[in-house]
Coordinates of C-alpha atoms in Angstrom, one line a residue:
M179 CA 0.0 0.0 0.0
G180 CA 2.9 2.3 0.4
R181 CA 5.1 1.7 -2.6
S182 CA 6.1 5.4 -2.9
P183 CA 4.8 7.2 0.3
R184 CA 6.3 10.5 -0.6
K185 CA 4.7 10.6 -4.0
D186 CA 1.4 9.5 -2.5
L187 CA 1.5 12.2 0.2
V188 CA 2.1 14.9 -2.4
A189 CA -0.6 13.6 -4.7
G190 CA -3.1 13.3 -1.9
L191 CA -2.5 16.9 -0.8
T192 CA -2.8 18.1 -4.4
V193 CA -6.1 16.3 -4.9
A194 CA -7.4 17.6 -1.6
I195 CA -6.7 21.2 -2.7
V196 CA -8.6 20.5 -6.0
A197 CA -11.4 18.6 -4.2
L198 CA -12.2 21.2 -1.5
P199 CA -14.1 23.7 -3.7
L200 CA -15.8 20.8 -5.6
A201 CA -16.9 19.1 -2.4
L202 CA -18.4 22.4 -1.1
G203 CA -20.0 23.2 -4.5
F204 CA -21.5 19.8 -5.1
G205 CA -22.8 19.7 -1.5
V206 CA -24.6 23.0 -2.0
A207 CA -25.8 22.1 -5.5
S208 CA -27.3 18.9 -4.3
G209 CA -29.5 20.8 -1.8
A210 CA -28.1 18.9 1.2
G211 CA -25.6 21.7 2.1
A212 CA -21.8 22.3 2.0
E213 CA -21.3 20.3 5.2
A214 CA -22.9 17.2 3.4
G215 CA -20.4 17.6 0.5
L216 CA -17.4 17.7 2.9
A217 CA -18.7 14.8 4.9
T218 CA -19.1 12.8 1.7
A219 CA -15.6 13.6 0.6
V220 CA -14.1 12.6 3.9
V221 CA -16.0 9.5 4.8
A222 CA -16.8 8.1 1.4
G223 CA -13.4 9.1 0.0
A224 CA -11.6 7.2 2.8
L225 CA -13.9 4.1 2.7
A226 CA -13.9 3.7 -1.1
A227 CA -10.1 4.1 -1.2
F228 CA -9.7 1.4 1.5
F229 CA -12.2 -1.2 0.2
G230 CA -12.3 -0.3 -3.5
G231 CA -10.8 -2.2 -6.5
S232 CA -8.6 0.6 -7.8
D233 CA -5.3 1.8 -6.3
L234 CA -5.7 5.2 -7.9
Q235 CA -9.4 6.0 -7.7
V236 CA -10.5 9.1 -5.7
S237 CA -14.2 9.2 -4.7
G238 CA -16.5 11.8 -3.4
P239 CA -19.5 13.9 -4.4
T240 CA -19.8 14.4 -8.1
G241 CA -21.8 16.5 -10.5
A242 CA -23.5 13.5 -12.1
M243 CA -24.7 12.4 -8.7
T244 CA -25.8 15.9 -7.8
V245 CA -28.1 15.9 -10.8
V246 CA -29.9 12.8 -9.5
L247 CA -30.0 14.0 -5.9
V248 CA -31.6 17.5 -6.4
P249 CA -35.1 16.2 -7.2
I250 CA -34.9 13.8 -4.3
V251 CA -34.1 16.7 -1.9
H252 CA -37.0 18.7 -3.3
Q253 CA -39.5 15.8 -2.8
Y254 CA -38.2 14.1 0.3
G255 CA -35.8 16.5 2.0
T256 CA -32.4 15.7 3.4
S257 CA -33.5 12.6 5.2
G258 CA -34.7 11.2 1.9
V259 CA -31.3 11.8 0.3
L260 CA -29.5 10.1 3.1
T261 CA -31.9 7.1 3.0
V262 CA -31.3 6.8 -0.8
G263 CA -27.6 6.8 -0.3
L264 CA -27.8 4.0 2.3
L265 CA -30.1 1.9 0.1
S266 CA -27.8 2.5 -2.9
G267 CA -24.9 1.2 -0.8
V268 CA -26.8 -2.0 -0.1
L269 CA -27.6 -2.4 -3.8
L270 CA -23.9 -1.8 -4.8
V271 CA -22.7 -4.4 -2.4
A272 CA -25.2 -6.9 -3.7
A273 CA -24.2 -6.1 -7.3
A274 CA -20.5 -6.6 -6.4
L275 CA -21.3 -10.0 -4.8
G276 CA -23.3 -10.9 -7.8
G277 CA -20.4 -10.2 -10.2
V278 CA -22.2 -7.4 -12.0
G279 CA -19.1 -5.3 -12.4
R280 CA -17.9 -7.0 -15.6
F281 CA -21.1 -6.1 -17.5
M282 CA -20.5 -2.3 -17.1
A283 CA -17.7 -2.6 -19.7
Y284 CA -20.4 -3.2 -22.4
V285 CA -21.8 0.4 -22.3
P286 CA -21.1 1.9 -25.7
A287 CA -18.8 4.9 -26.0
P288 CA -21.4 7.1 -27.6
V289 CA -23.7 6.5 -24.7
V290 CA -21.0 7.4 -22.2
E291 CA -20.1 10.6 -24.1
G292 CA -23.7 11.7 -24.6
F293 CA -24.3 11.0 -20.9
T294 CA -21.2 13.1 -20.0
V295 CA -22.3 16.0 -22.2
G296 CA -25.8 15.9 -20.8
I297 CA -24.5 15.9 -17.2
A298 CA -22.3 18.8 -18.1
G299 CA -25.3 20.7 -19.4
V300 CA -27.4 20.0 -16.4
I301 CA -24.6 21.0 -13.9
G302 CA -24.1 24.3 -15.8
L303 CA -27.8 25.1 -15.9
Q304 CA -28.2 24.2 -12.2
Q305 CA -25.7 26.9 -11.4
V306 CA -27.4 29.7 -13.3
P307 CA -29.5 31.0 -10.3
A308 CA -26.5 31.1 -7.9
A309 CA -24.3 32.7 -10.6
L310 CA -26.9 35.4 -11.2
G311 CA -27.6 36.0 -7.5
V312 CA -31.3 35.1 -7.7
H313 CA -33.4 32.5 -5.9
A314 CA -34.1 29.3 -7.7
S315 CA -37.7 29.0 -8.9
G316 CA -37.9 25.4 -7.8
A317 CA -38.8 24.1 -11.3
E318 CA -37.9 20.4 -11.7
N319 CA -36.5 20.8 -15.2
V320 CA -33.1 22.6 -15.2
V321 CA -33.8 24.3 -18.5
V322 CA -37.0 25.9 -17.1
A323 CA -35.2 26.8 -13.8
A324 CA -32.4 28.5 -15.7
R325 CA -34.9 30.4 -17.9
D326 CA -36.7 31.6 -14.7
A327 CA -33.4 32.7 -13.2
V328 CA -32.5 34.7 -16.2
A329 CA -35.9 36.4 -16.2
A330 CA -35.6 37.3 -12.5
F331 CA -32.1 38.7 -13.1
V332 CA -33.3 40.9 -16.0
R333 CA -36.0 42.3 -13.6
A334 CA -33.5 42.9 -10.8
P335 CA -29.8 42.6 -11.9
H336 CA -27.3 41.5 -9.3
L337 CA -24.0 42.3 -11.0
A338 CA -21.7 41.4 -8.0
A339 CA -22.8 37.7 -8.1
L340 CA -22.4 37.6 -11.9
A341 CA -18.9 39.1 -11.7
L342 CA -17.8 36.6 -9.0
A343 CA -19.1 33.6 -10.9
A344 CA -17.7 34.8 -14.3
G345 CA -14.4 35.7 -12.8
V346 CA -13.9 32.3 -11.0
A347 CA -14.9 30.4 -14.1
A348 CA -12.6 32.4 -16.4
V349 CA -9.6 32.0 -14.0
M350 CA -10.2 28.3 -13.9
L351 CA -10.6 27.8 -17.6
I352 CA -7.8 30.1 -18.7
G353 CA -5.5 29.0 -16.0
A354 CA -6.0 25.3 -16.8
R355 CA -4.8 26.0 -20.4
L356 CA -1.7 28.0 -19.4
R357 CA -0.6 26.2 -16.2
P358 CA -2.6 22.9 -15.8
G359 CA -0.6 21.9 -12.7
I360 CA -1.8 24.8 -10.5
P361 CA -5.0 24.5 -8.5
F362 CA -6.7 27.6 -9.9
S363 CA -10.1 26.5 -8.6
L364 CA -8.9 27.0 -5.0
L365 CA -7.0 30.1 -5.8
A366 CA -10.0 31.7 -7.5
V367 CA -12.3 30.8 -4.6
V368 CA -9.9 32.3 -2.1
A369 CA -9.6 35.5 -4.2
A370 CA -13.4 35.7 -4.6
T371 CA -13.9 35.3 -0.8
A372 CA -11.3 37.9 0.0
A373 CA -12.8 40.4 -2.5
T374 CA -16.2 39.8 -1.1
G375 CA -15.0 40.6 2.4
A376 CA -12.9 43.6 1.4
A377 CA -15.5 45.2 -0.7
G378 CA -18.4 44.3 1.5
L379 CA -20.3 42.8 -1.4
D380 CA -23.9 41.8 -0.8
V381 CA -23.8 38.2 -2.0
A382 CA -25.0 35.0 -0.4
T383 CA -22.3 32.8 1.3
I384 CA -22.1 29.3 2.5
G385 CA -22.8 30.4 6.1
H386 CA -22.1 28.6 9.3
L387 CA -20.6 25.1 9.1
P388 CA -20.3 22.7 12.1
A389 CA -16.8 22.0 13.2
G390 CA -16.3 18.3 12.7
L391 CA -18.5 15.4 11.6
P392 CA -21.7 14.5 13.4
A393 CA -21.9 11.3 15.4
P394 CA -23.0 8.4 13.3
S395 CA -26.8 8.0 13.4
L396 CA -29.7 6.3 11.6
G397 CA -32.1 8.9 12.8
F398 CA -32.8 9.9 9.2
L399 CA -34.1 6.5 8.3
H400 CA -37.9 6.1 8.2
L401 CA -38.8 2.6 7.1
G402 CA -42.2 3.8 5.7
E403 CA -40.4 5.9 3.1
V404 CA -38.2 3.0 1.9
P405 CA -40.6 1.6 -0.7
H406 CA -41.2 5.1 -2.2
L407 CA -37.4 5.7 -2.4
A408 CA -36.5 2.3 -3.9
T409 CA -36.6 3.5 -7.5
A410 CA -34.5 6.5 -6.7
A411 CA -32.0 4.3 -4.9
L412 CA -31.7 2.0 -7.9
A413 CA -31.0 5.0 -10.1
V414 CA -28.3 6.2 -7.7
A415 CA -26.7 2.8 -7.5
A416 CA -26.7 2.4 -11.2
L417 CA -25.1 5.8 -11.7
A418 CA -22.6 5.2 -8.9
A419 CA -21.6 1.9 -10.6
L420 CA -21.3 3.4 -14.1
E421 CA -19.4 6.5 -13.1
S422 CA -17.1 4.7 -10.7
L423 CA -16.1 2.1 -13.2
M424 CA -15.7 4.7 -15.9
S425 CA -13.4 6.6 -13.6
A426 CA -11.4 3.5 -12.7
T427 CA -11.0 2.6 -16.3
A428 CA -9.7 6.1 -17.1
A429 CA -7.2 5.7 -14.3
D430 CA -6.0 2.4 -15.8
A431 CA -5.6 4.1 -19.2
M432 CA -3.5 6.9 -17.6
S433 CA -1.2 4.6 -15.7
V434 CA 1.4 2.1 -16.8
S435 CA 0.4 -1.2 -15.1
E436 CA -2.7 -0.4 -13.0
R437 CA -5.7 -2.7 -13.6
H438 CA -8.8 -2.3 -11.4
D439 CA -11.0 -5.0 -10.1
S440 CA -14.6 -4.1 -11.2
D441 CA -16.5 -6.1 -8.6
R442 CA -14.2 -5.0 -5.7
E443 CA -14.6 -1.4 -6.9
L444 CA -18.4 -1.8 -6.7
F445 CA -18.0 -3.3 -3.2
G446 CA -15.9 -0.4 -2.0
Q447 CA -18.4 2.1 -3.4
G448 CA -21.2 0.2 -1.7
I449 CA -19.5 0.3 1.7
A450 CA -18.8 4.1 1.2
N451 CA -22.4 4.8 0.3
L452 CA -23.7 2.6 3.0
L453 CA -21.8 4.4 5.8
A454 CA -21.4 8.0 4.6
P455 CA -25.1 8.8 5.2
L456 CA -24.6 7.9 8.9
F457 CA -22.3 11.0 9.1
G458 CA -24.5 13.2 7.0
G459 CA -22.9 12.5 3.7
V460 CA -24.7 12.1 0.4
A461 CA -24.2 9.4 -2.2
A462 CA -20.7 9.3 -3.7
T463 CA -19.0 7.9 -6.8
G464 CA -15.5 7.7 -8.2
A465 CA -14.7 11.1 -9.5
I466 CA -13.0 11.2 -12.9
A467 CA -11.5 14.8 -12.5
R468 CA -10.0 14.1 -9.1
T469 CA -8.8 10.7 -10.1
A470 CA -7.1 12.2 -13.1
V471 CA -5.4 14.8 -10.9
N472 CA -4.3 12.0 -8.5
V473 CA -2.7 10.0 -11.3
R474 CA -1.0 13.0 -12.9
S475 CA 0.4 14.0 -9.5
G476 CA 2.3 10.7 -9.3
A477 CA 0.1 8.6 -7.0
A478 CA 1.4 5.1 -6.7
S479 CA -1.1 3.5 -4.3
R480 CA -4.4 4.1 -2.5
L481 CA -2.5 5.9 0.2
A482 CA -2.9 9.1 -1.9
A483 CA -6.7 8.9 -1.8
L484 CA -6.6 8.3 1.9
V485 CA -4.4 11.4 2.4
H486 CA -6.9 13.4 0.3
A487 CA -9.6 12.4 2.7
A488 CA -7.5 13.1 5.8
V489 CA -6.6 16.6 4.6
L490 CA -10.3 17.4 4.0
A491 CA -11.0 16.1 7.5
V492 CA -8.6 18.6 8.9
V493 CA -10.5 21.3 7.0
V494 CA -13.8 20.1 8.5
F495 CA -12.4 20.1 12.0
A496 CA -10.2 23.1 12.0
A497 CA -11.1 25.5 9.2
A498 CA -14.9 25.6 9.2
P499 CA -15.1 29.3 10.0
L500 CA -13.0 30.2 7.0
V501 CA -15.0 28.1 4.7
A502 CA -18.3 29.7 5.9
G503 CA -17.5 33.0 4.1
I504 CA -17.1 31.6 0.6
P505 CA -19.7 33.2 -1.8
L506 CA -22.2 30.8 -3.4
A507 CA -21.6 32.6 -6.7
A508 CA -17.9 31.7 -6.5
L509 CA -18.8 28.0 -6.1
A510 CA -21.2 28.3 -9.0
G511 CA -18.3 29.6 -11.1
V512 CA -16.3 26.5 -10.1
L513 CA -19.0 24.2 -11.1
I514 CA -19.7 26.0 -14.4
A515 CA -16.0 25.7 -15.3
T516 CA -16.0 22.1 -14.3
A517 CA -19.0 21.4 -16.5
V518 CA -17.2 23.1 -19.5
R519 CA -14.1 21.0 -18.9
M520 CA -16.2 17.8 -18.8
V521 CA -16.9 18.1 -22.5
E522 CA -14.1 16.6 -24.5
V523 CA -14.4 18.3 -27.9
G524 CA -11.9 15.9 -29.5
S525 CA -13.9 12.8 -28.5
L526 CA -17.1 14.4 -29.8
R527 CA -15.5 15.1 -33.2
A528 CA -14.1 11.6 -33.4
L529 CA -17.5 10.0 -32.7
A530 CA -19.2 12.4 -35.2
R531 CA -16.7 11.2 -37.8
A532 CA -17.3 7.6 -36.9
G533 CA -20.8 7.6 -38.4
R534 CA -24.3 9.0 -38.2
G535 CA -25.4 6.2 -35.9
E536 CA -22.8 7.1 -33.2
A537 CA -23.7 10.8 -33.5
A538 CA -27.4 10.0 -33.2
I539 CA -26.8 8.0 -30.0
L540 CA -24.7 10.7 -28.5
V541 CA -27.3 13.5 -29.2
L542 CA -30.2 11.4 -28.1
T543 CA -28.5 10.5 -24.8
A544 CA -27.5 14.1 -24.1
G545 CA -30.9 15.3 -25.0
A546 CA -32.7 12.8 -22.8
T547 CA -30.4 13.8 -19.9
L548 CA -31.5 17.4 -20.2
A549 CA -35.2 16.6 -20.8
F550 CA -35.7 13.7 -18.4
D551 CA -33.1 12.2 -16.0
L552 CA -29.9 10.3 -16.1
V553 CA -31.3 6.8 -15.8
T554 CA -33.8 7.5 -18.6
A555 CA -31.0 8.9 -20.7
V556 CA -28.8 5.8 -20.3
I557 CA -31.8 3.5 -21.1
V558 CA -32.6 5.5 -24.2
G559 CA -28.9 5.5 -25.3
L560 CA -28.6 1.8 -24.7
L561 CA -31.8 1.0 -26.6
V562 CA -30.8 3.1 -29.6
A563 CA -27.3 1.7 -29.6
G564 CA -28.6 -1.8 -29.4
A565 CA -31.0 -1.3 -32.2
L566 CA -28.3 0.2 -34.5
A567 CA -25.9 -2.6 -33.6
L568 CA -28.5 -5.2 -34.3
R569 CA -29.2 -3.6 -37.6
Q570 CA -25.5 -3.5 -38.5
V571 CA -25.2 -7.2 -37.5
A572 CA -28.2 -8.1 -39.6
R573 CA -26.8 -6.3 -42.6
S574 CA -23.6 -8.2 -42.3
A575 CA -25.5 -11.5 -43.1
A576 CA -25.5 -12.5 -46.8
L577 CA -27.0 -15.1 -49.0
T578 CA -24.6 -16.0 -51.8
R579 CA -25.2 -18.2 -54.8
V580 CA -22.0 -20.3 -55.1
P581 CA -20.6 -22.7 -57.7
L582 CA -21.9 -26.1 -57.0
H583 CA -18.5 -27.7 -56.2
E584 CA -16.9 -24.6 -54.6
G585 CA -14.6 -25.6 -51.8
L586 CA -15.2 -29.3 -52.4
P587 CA -12.6 -32.0 -53.5
P588 CA -12.5 -32.7 -57.3
A589 CA -15.3 -35.0 -58.4
D590 CA -14.9 -38.0 -60.7
H591 CA -17.7 -36.9 -63.0
H592 CA -17.2 -35.5 -66.5
A593 CA -17.6 -31.8 -67.6
E594 CA -20.9 -32.7 -69.4
E595 CA -22.3 -34.0 -66.2
Q596 CA -21.1 -31.0 -64.2
A597 CA -22.9 -28.7 -66.7
L598 CA -26.0 -30.8 -66.5
L599 CA -26.0 -30.7 -62.7
A600 CA -25.2 -26.9 -62.6
E601 CA -28.2 -26.3 -64.9
H602 CA -30.6 -28.0 -62.5
I603 CA -29.0 -27.7 -59.1
V604 CA -28.2 -24.4 -57.4
A605 CA -26.2 -24.0 -54.1
Y606 CA -26.7 -21.1 -51.7
R607 CA -24.3 -20.3 -48.9
I608 CA -25.6 -18.3 -45.9
D609 CA -22.9 -16.2 -44.2
G610 CA -23.4 -14.5 -40.8
P611 CA -26.3 -14.5 -38.4
V612 CA -29.9 -15.5 -39.3
L613 CA -31.7 -13.2 -36.9
F614 CA -35.1 -11.6 -36.8
A615 CA -33.7 -8.2 -37.8
G616 CA -32.6 -9.4 -41.3
A617 CA -33.8 -12.9 -42.0
H618 CA -36.7 -11.8 -44.2
R619 CA -34.1 -10.8 -46.8
F620 CA -33.2 -14.5 -47.2
L621 CA -36.8 -15.4 -47.8
L622 CA -37.1 -12.7 -50.6
E623 CA -33.8 -13.8 -52.3
L624 CA -34.6 -17.5 -52.1
A625 CA -38.1 -16.9 -53.4
E626 CA -36.6 -15.5 -56.6
T627 CA -34.9 -18.9 -57.4
T628 CA -36.4 -20.3 -60.6
D629 CA -35.8 -22.9 -63.3
V630 CA -34.0 -25.4 -61.1
K631 CA -34.8 -28.8 -59.8
A632 CA -32.9 -28.7 -56.5
V633 CA -31.6 -26.1 -54.0
I634 CA -28.8 -26.9 -51.6
L635 CA -28.6 -24.6 -48.6
R636 CA -25.1 -24.5 -47.1
L637 CA -25.3 -23.5 -43.5
S638 CA -21.7 -24.1 -42.3
R639 CA -20.9 -20.3 -42.2
V640 CA -24.0 -19.3 -40.2
S641 CA -22.8 -17.7 -37.0
A642 CA -26.1 -17.5 -35.1
V643 CA -29.7 -18.4 -35.4
D644 CA -32.6 -17.1 -33.4
A645 CA -36.2 -18.4 -33.3
T646 CA -37.5 -15.8 -35.8
G647 CA -34.7 -16.4 -38.2
A648 CA -35.2 -20.1 -38.0
L649 CA -39.0 -19.8 -38.8
V650 CA -38.3 -17.5 -41.7
L651 CA -35.8 -20.0 -43.0
G652 CA -38.5 -22.7 -42.7
D653 CA -41.0 -20.5 -44.6
A654 CA -38.4 -20.1 -47.4
I655 CA -37.9 -23.9 -47.6
A656 CA -41.6 -24.5 -47.6
G657 CA -42.1 -21.9 -50.4
L658 CA -39.5 -23.6 -52.6
E659 CA -41.0 -27.0 -52.1
R660 CA -44.5 -25.8 -53.0
R661 CA -43.0 -25.0 -56.4
G662 CA -41.7 -28.5 -56.7
I663 CA -38.0 -27.6 -56.0
L664 CA -36.1 -30.2 -53.9
V665 CA -34.4 -28.5 -50.9
L666 CA -31.4 -30.0 -49.1
V667 CA -29.5 -28.6 -46.1
S668 CA -25.9 -29.2 -45.4
G669 CA -23.2 -28.2 -42.8
A670 CA -25.4 -26.9 -40.0
R671 CA -23.8 -26.7 -36.6
E672 CA -25.1 -28.8 -33.7
D673 CA -26.2 -25.8 -31.7
H674 CA -28.1 -24.3 -34.7
L675 CA -29.7 -27.7 -35.5
R676 CA -31.1 -27.7 -31.9
T677 CA -32.8 -24.4 -32.6
L678 CA -34.1 -25.5 -36.0
D679 CA -35.3 -28.9 -34.7
A680 CA -37.0 -27.4 -31.7
L681 CA -39.1 -25.3 -34.0
G682 CA -39.8 -28.1 -36.5
V683 CA -38.1 -26.3 -39.3
L684 CA -36.3 -29.4 -40.6
D685 CA -38.9 -32.1 -39.7
A686 CA -40.0 -32.7 -43.3
L687 CA -36.5 -32.7 -44.6
R688 CA -35.3 -35.1 -41.9
A689 CA -38.2 -37.5 -42.7
E690 CA -36.9 -37.8 -46.3
H691 CA -33.2 -37.8 -45.2
R692 CA -32.4 -34.4 -46.8
V693 CA -30.3 -33.0 -43.9
F694 CA -26.5 -33.7 -44.4
A695 CA -23.4 -33.1 -42.4
A696 CA -21.4 -32.1 -45.4
T697 CA -22.1 -30.6 -48.8
P698 CA -20.7 -33.5 -51.0
E699 CA -23.4 -35.8 -49.5
A700 CA -26.1 -33.3 -50.4
I701 CA -24.7 -33.1 -54.0
G702 CA -24.7 -36.9 -54.2
H703 CA -28.3 -37.0 -53.1
A704 CA -29.3 -34.3 -55.6
R705 CA -27.5 -36.3 -58.4
R706 CA -29.4 -39.5 -57.5
H707 CA -32.7 -37.5 -57.5
L708 CA -32.0 -35.9 -60.9
A709 CA -31.0 -39.3 -62.3
G710 CA -34.7 -40.3 -62.1
V711 CA -36.3 -37.1 -63.5
L712 CA -34.0 -35.7 -66.1
P713 CA -33.7 -36.8 -69.8
E714 CA -30.6 -38.5 -71.1
P715 CA -27.8 -36.2 -72.2
G716 CA -28.2 -35.7 -76.0
G717 CA -31.4 -37.8 -75.9
K718 CA -35.0 -37.2 -77.0
G719 CA -36.2 -36.1 -73.6
R720 CA -37.4 -39.6 -72.6
P721 CA -37.6 -40.0 -68.8
R722 CA -35.5 -42.8 -67.5
S723 CA -37.1 -46.1 -66.5
G724 CA -36.6 -47.7 -63.2
R725 CA -34.2 -50.3 -64.7
Q726 CA -31.8 -47.8 -66.2
P727 CA -28.8 -46.8 -64.3
K728 CA -29.6 -43.8 -62.1
N729 CA -26.1 -42.3 -62.4
P730 CA -25.8 -40.5 -65.8
A731 CA -22.0 -40.9 -65.6
V732 CA -22.4 -44.7 -65.4
R733 CA -24.6 -44.7 -68.5
R734 CA -22.1 -42.6 -70.5
R735 CA -19.3 -45.0 -69.6
R736 CA -21.4 -47.8 -71.1

């Protein structure tokens, strides 16, 4: 745990300096108060670092979680938020024990990017009332709330608050470009606080903060409210899992040899969310921005995240009076700048160039985040991504007419016989998946087959078959046979045969022994069939009698 203690101490102190204004800002933005943000950063930050599955992850209150918590505070109050945090902790521990962590890796990149853009928009819009120095209207939708705040500002402008918010945001954004290693967020907040006191500006501040953490208590828990909060707890747990594992994955990418344990990370986040509410903390997740600072500051183990929590604990116990004078407009500026920096323009451009489908998923996910909520946004993004992926997979399937003896060992029949067989037998090879999304194309293509006596369906290259695809294939076979065309099937895999047989698709063919393990056997059956119904080569069209040799090659040798 202490592979490089000095580097970890420096990294932990650096992260704490960056995290302090964010913890205060997200606590205020959530509606639970600045003290809740600090308690979350201290308690959840320490527990997630100790029990989690990443050596470099830094956890605490985040903007994404704030977006989910605000409506819960409005509806159920602070006790409801604490209850939701505790319930989400139970769900995360259960998810970790159930091995759910590995499935989070399957969330598509456009959904993640759209989700991030939407969160950034919500965080920025949430700060508009505080940045303009007006009271929030209480509207549930952030777009409506921001519009109401602008209208109130126009009626009664409050330039001091706007100047503080704009100044802090500008210092953070410009400073990050010029000297990314300097914690401009803290410097800007300190400068804004000093200017407010020196000039006697009439702006709202954080106000009194208790010195220290409260004694652990379950007094907030009302069992009668638990059923009403279950859905919100599920949303919080899902968001905590998604954001924490995204952050841990980002930490892996920025380090040389670090690889996180997804299920252990969920367990650590579960313990953190289970215990933080007992000390007044709200739900927490792994924080991508703070984790990135931790890695770039040279952290080598989870000691750095523990140091970050310890430094913030010192602030809670010793510097509460200083924190109380911070203007809310300054914290709004911190969060607005954070929201702007969350949007990776390069990633958005890359996804837009990747194709219209990816761009559509990103836009829909971001729009759903602004219009509805984060869980709805992720569900919308996943459904659209799944539909587009299924469409692409279905399009990859193909029905190809192939030469009768393609890929088969040389036969002993003569060229005349080959021509005769090719004239009356056609072979189709199906490549790719036979699924409900594209199987009807096979039916249409097969239905166009004309002027042949037999069709061989080569299924060795079929990658997957679902029930709908199997039934459509059965319809195609039945349609060909109604037109008097002999149908033979070859090369189907055992698992695909189980699906086809379960639905009775091949029952009629099996009854007449027309299902073959290999294509040469199917060709041989077709040759024997044609020997009884075709005229002799060069003959007058007379059908063959039962006593004549059935193999035309044998007759020619005679």
